Coordinates of C-alpha atoms in Angstrom, one line a residue:
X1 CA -15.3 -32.0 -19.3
X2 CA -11.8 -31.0 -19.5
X3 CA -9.4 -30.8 -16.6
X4 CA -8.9 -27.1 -15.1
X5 CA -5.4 -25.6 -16.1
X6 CA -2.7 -25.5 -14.0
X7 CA -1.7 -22.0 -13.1
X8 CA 1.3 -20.9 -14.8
X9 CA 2.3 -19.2 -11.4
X10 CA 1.4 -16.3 -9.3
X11 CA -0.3 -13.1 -10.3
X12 CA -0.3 -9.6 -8.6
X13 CA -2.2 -6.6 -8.3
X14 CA -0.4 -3.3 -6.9
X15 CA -3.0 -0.8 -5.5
X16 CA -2.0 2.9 -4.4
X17 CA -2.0 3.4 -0.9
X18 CA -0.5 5.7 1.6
X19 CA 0.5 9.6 2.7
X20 CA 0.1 11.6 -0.1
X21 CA 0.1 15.6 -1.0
X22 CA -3.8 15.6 -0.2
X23 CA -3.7 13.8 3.0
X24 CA -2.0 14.4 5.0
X25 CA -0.5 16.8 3.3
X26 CA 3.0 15.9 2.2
X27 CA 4.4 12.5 0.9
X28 CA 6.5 9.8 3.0
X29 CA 10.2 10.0 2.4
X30 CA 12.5 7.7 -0.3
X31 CA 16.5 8.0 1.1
X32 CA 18.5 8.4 -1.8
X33 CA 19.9 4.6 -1.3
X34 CA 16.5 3.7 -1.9
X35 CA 15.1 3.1 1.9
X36 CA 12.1 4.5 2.8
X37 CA 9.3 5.1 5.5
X38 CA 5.6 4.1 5.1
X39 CA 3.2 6.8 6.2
X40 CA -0.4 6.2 6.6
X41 CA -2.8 8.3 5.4
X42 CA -5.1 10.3 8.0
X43 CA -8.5 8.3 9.1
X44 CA -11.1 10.1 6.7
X45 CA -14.3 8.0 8.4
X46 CA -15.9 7.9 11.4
X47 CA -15.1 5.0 13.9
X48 CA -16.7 2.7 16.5
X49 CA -16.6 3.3 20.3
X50 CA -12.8 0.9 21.1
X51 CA -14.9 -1.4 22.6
X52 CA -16.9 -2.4 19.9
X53 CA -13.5 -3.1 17.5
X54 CA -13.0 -6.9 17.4
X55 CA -9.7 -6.6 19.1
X56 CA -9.3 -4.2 22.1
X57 CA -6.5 -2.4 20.9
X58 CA -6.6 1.8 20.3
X59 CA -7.2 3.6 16.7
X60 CA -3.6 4.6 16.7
X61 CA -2.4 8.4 15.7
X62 CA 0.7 9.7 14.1
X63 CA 2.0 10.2 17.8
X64 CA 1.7 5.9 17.9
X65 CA 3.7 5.5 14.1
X66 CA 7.5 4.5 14.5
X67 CA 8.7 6.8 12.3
X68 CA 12.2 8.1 11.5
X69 CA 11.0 12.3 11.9
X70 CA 8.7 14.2 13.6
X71 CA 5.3 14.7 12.1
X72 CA 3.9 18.0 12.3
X73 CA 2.5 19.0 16.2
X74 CA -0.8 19.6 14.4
X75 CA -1.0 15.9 13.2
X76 CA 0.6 14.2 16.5
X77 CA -3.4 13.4 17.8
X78 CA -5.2 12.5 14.3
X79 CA -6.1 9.2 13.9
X80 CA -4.5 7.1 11.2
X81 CA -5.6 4.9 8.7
X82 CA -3.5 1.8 9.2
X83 CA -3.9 0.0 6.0
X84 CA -2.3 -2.3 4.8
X85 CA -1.1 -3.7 8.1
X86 CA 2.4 -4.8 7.8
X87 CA 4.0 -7.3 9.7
X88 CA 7.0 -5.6 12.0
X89 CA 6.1 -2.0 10.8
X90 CA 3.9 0.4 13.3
X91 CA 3.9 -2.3 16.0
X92 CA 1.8 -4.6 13.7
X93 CA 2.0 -8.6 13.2
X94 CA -0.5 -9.4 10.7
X95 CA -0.9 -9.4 6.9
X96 CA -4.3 -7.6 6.0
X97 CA -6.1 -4.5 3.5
X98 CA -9.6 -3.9 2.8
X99 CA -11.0 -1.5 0.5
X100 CA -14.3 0.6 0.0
X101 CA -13.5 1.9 -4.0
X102 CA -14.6 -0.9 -6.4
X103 CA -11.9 -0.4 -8.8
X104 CA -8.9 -1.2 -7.0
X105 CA -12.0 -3.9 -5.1
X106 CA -12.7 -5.0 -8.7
X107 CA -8.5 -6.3 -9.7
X108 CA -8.6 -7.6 -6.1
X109 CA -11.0 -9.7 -5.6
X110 CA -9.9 -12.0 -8.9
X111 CA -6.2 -13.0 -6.7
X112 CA -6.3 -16.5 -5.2
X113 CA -3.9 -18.1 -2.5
X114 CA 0.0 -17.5 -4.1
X115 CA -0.9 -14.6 -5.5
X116 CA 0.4 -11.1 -4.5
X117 CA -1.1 -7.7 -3.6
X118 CA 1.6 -5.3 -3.9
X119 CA 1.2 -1.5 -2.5
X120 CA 3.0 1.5 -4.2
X121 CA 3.0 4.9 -2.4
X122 CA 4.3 8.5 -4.4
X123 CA 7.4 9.1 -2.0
X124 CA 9.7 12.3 -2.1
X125 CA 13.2 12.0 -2.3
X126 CA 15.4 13.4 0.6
X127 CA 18.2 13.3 2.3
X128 CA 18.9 11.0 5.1
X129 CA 18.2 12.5 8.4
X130 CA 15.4 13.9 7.3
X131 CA 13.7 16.6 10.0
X132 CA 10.1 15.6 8.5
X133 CA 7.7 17.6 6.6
X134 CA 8.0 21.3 8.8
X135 CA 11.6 21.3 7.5
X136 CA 11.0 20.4 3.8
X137 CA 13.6 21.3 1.4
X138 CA 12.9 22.5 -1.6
X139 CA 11.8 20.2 -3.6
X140 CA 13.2 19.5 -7.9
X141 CA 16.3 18.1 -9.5
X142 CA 17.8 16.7 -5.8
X143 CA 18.6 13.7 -7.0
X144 CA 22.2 15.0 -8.1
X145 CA 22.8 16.9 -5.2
X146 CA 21.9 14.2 -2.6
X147 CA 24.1 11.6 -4.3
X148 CA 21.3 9.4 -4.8
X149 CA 21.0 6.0 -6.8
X150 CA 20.3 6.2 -10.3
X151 CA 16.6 4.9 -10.3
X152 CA 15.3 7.4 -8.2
X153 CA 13.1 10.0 -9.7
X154 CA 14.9 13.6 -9.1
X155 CA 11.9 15.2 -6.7
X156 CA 8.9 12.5 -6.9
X157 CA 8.1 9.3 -7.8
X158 CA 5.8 6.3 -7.3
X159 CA 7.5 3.4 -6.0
X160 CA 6.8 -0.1 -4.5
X161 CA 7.9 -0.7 -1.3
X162 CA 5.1 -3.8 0.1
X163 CA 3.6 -7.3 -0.6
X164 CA 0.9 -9.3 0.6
X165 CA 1.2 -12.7 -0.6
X166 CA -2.4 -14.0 -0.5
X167 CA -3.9 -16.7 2.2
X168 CA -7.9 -15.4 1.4
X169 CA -9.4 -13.1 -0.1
X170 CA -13.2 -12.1 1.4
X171 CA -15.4 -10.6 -1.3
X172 CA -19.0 -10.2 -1.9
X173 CA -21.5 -12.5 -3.9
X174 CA -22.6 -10.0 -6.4
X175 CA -25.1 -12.7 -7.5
X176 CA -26.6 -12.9 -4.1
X177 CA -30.3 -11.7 -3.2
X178 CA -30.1 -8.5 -1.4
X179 CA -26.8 -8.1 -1.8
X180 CA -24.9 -4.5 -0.1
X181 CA -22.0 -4.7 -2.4
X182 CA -19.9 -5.2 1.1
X183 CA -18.2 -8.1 2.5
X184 CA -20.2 -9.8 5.0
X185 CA -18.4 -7.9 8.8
X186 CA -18.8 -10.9 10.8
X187 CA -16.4 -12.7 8.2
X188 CA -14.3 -10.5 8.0
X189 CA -13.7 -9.8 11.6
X190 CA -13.4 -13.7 11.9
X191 CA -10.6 -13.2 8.9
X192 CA -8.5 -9.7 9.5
X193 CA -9.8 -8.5 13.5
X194 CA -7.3 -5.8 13.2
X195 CA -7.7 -4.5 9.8
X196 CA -8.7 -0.5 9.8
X197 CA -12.2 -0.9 7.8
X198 CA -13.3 -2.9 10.8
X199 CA -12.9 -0.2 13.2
X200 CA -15.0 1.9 10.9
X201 CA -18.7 3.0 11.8
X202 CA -20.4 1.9 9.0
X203 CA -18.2 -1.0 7.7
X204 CA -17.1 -0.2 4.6
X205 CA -15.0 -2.6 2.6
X206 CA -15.6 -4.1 -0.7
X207 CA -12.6 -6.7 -0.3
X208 CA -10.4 -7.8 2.6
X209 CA -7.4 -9.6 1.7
X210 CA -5.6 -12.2 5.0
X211 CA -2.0 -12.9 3.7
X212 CA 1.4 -14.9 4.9
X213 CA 2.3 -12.8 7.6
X214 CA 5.6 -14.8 7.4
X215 CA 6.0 -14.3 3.5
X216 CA 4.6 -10.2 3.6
X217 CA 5.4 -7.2 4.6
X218 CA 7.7 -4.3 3.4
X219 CA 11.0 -4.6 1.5
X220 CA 14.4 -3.7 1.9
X221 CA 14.5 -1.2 -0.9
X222 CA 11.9 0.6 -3.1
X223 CA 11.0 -0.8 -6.1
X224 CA 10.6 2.4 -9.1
X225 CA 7.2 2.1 -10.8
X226 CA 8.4 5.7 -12.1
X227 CA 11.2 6.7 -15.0
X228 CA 14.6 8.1 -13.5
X229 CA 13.7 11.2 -15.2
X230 CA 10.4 12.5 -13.8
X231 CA 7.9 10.8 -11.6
X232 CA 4.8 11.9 -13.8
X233 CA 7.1 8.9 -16.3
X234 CA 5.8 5.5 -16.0
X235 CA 9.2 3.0 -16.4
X236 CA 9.1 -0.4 -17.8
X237 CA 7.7 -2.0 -15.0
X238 CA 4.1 -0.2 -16.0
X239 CA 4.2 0.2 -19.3
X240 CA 5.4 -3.3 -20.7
X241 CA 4.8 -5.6 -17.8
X242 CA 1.6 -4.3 -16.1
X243 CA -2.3 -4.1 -17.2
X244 CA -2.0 -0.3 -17.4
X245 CA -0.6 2.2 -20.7
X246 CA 1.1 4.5 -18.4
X247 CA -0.5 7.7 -19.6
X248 CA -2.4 10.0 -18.0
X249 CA -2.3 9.5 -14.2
X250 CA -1.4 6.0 -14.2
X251 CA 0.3 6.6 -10.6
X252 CA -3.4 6.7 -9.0
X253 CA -4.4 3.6 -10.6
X254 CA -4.2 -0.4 -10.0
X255 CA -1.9 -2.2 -11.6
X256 CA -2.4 -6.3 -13.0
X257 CA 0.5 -8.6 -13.9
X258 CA -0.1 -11.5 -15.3
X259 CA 2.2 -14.7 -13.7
X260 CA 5.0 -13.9 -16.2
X261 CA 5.2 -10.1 -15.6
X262 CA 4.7 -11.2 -11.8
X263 CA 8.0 -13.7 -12.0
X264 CA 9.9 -10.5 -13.3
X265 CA 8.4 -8.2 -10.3
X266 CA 9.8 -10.9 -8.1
X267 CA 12.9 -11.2 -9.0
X268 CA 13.5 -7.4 -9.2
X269 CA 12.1 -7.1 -5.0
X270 CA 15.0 -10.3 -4.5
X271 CA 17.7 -8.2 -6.2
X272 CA 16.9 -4.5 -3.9

């Protein structure tokens, strides 16, 4: 039998994840330096009782998110999806995500310890000082106007802006007798207590992913997954380094990189 390869390094996955034109409604901000705000998307599921989540802690609302503008008075109350949890963002201090769909479940599930899930978000440029989504401007070819860095996409784009880097990854024994297709909830509670999916009534996730809270969380600037020109344009990043052509909407879809292509996404998060 021949030895097992070493690996030639770490390989990532980047999954699609928060606020978006659907729900809630409108897109988080990108500043035109590049910051940006991560917005959860609405809870869409029906939850336990608080006393039955694994950690006593409330199903936060938009009213809970430290975020730099106001969210509309209608939203203030609706409960939020808080996945991925983020180290130091929303008042959270551990690394986790879960998901339900089995194709983002499906790339997941292949990442070992050292490896990296990545999250990308479709962000709207605007100005800094933003008054939040009841104050909108109107939207198309700001980019110019707002004196914002060169990378940006003029109105939309789809950007990274978060990394898990991988302690476990929890997924199900397809081969198993009797199998649900889930990942067993006693594990995962064990694993990620805090994560959303386990507040859920059913438990619903395919994959839950435990990473370095010490090594994850957001970064100090966006990374563009979209050209400067339109963010409909997949850039470089998508079409030469990633598992995915870039046509069609690619934006909606997860990305592989291979430990090469995953070196290069590195360096390009150390540089801002």
């Amino acid at each position: 039998m021949s030895p097992p390869r070493e690996r030639a390094g770490p390989r990532a996955v980047a999954v699609n994840v928060a606020a978006n034109t659907n729900q809630p409604g409108f897109r988080g901000p990108v500043y035109p330096d590049g910051s940006f705000a991560y917005v959860p998307i609405p809870e869409s599921a029906a939850t336990l009782p608080r006393e039955r989540f694994p950690v006593d802690e409330p199903l936060p609302t938009y009213a809970d998110l430290d975020l730099p503008f106001p969210v509309p008075a209608d939203l203030r109350e609706t409960p939020v999806h808080m996945d991925p949890e983020l180290p130091g963002v929303h008042g959270r201090d551990r690394a986790t995500y879960g998901d339900p769909h089995g194709v983002k479940a499906g790339r997941i599930v292949d990442l070992e310890p050292g490896d990296w899930l990545f999250f990308y978000a479709t962000l709207s440029l605007r100005p800094h000082g933003w008054a939040g989504p009841d104050e909108a401007p109107a939207e198309g070819g700001e980019r110019d106007a707002l004196d914002a860095d060169g990378d940006l996409a003029p109105d939309w784009g789809a950007y990274l802006f978060a990394g898990i880097r991988v302690d476990r990854v929890l997924a199900v024994d397809a081969s198993a007798s009797g199998s649900s297709g889930l990942v067993d909830r006693d594990a995962a509670a064990a694993l990620a207590p805090t994560n959303a999916h386990l507040k859920r009534d059913p438990f619903d996730a395919r994959v839950v992913v435990a990473g370095d809270p010490h090594a994850s969380g957001p970064f100090e600037r966006v990374v563009p997954l979209s050209s400067p020109e339109s963010g409909a344009d997949a850039s470089r990043l998508v079409t030469a380094l990633s598992s995915d052509s870039g046509k069609g909407p690619w934006w909606r879809r997860p990305l592989a990189f291979d430990a090469d292509a995953t070196a290069t996404l590195l360096d390009r998060i150390e540089r801002g």
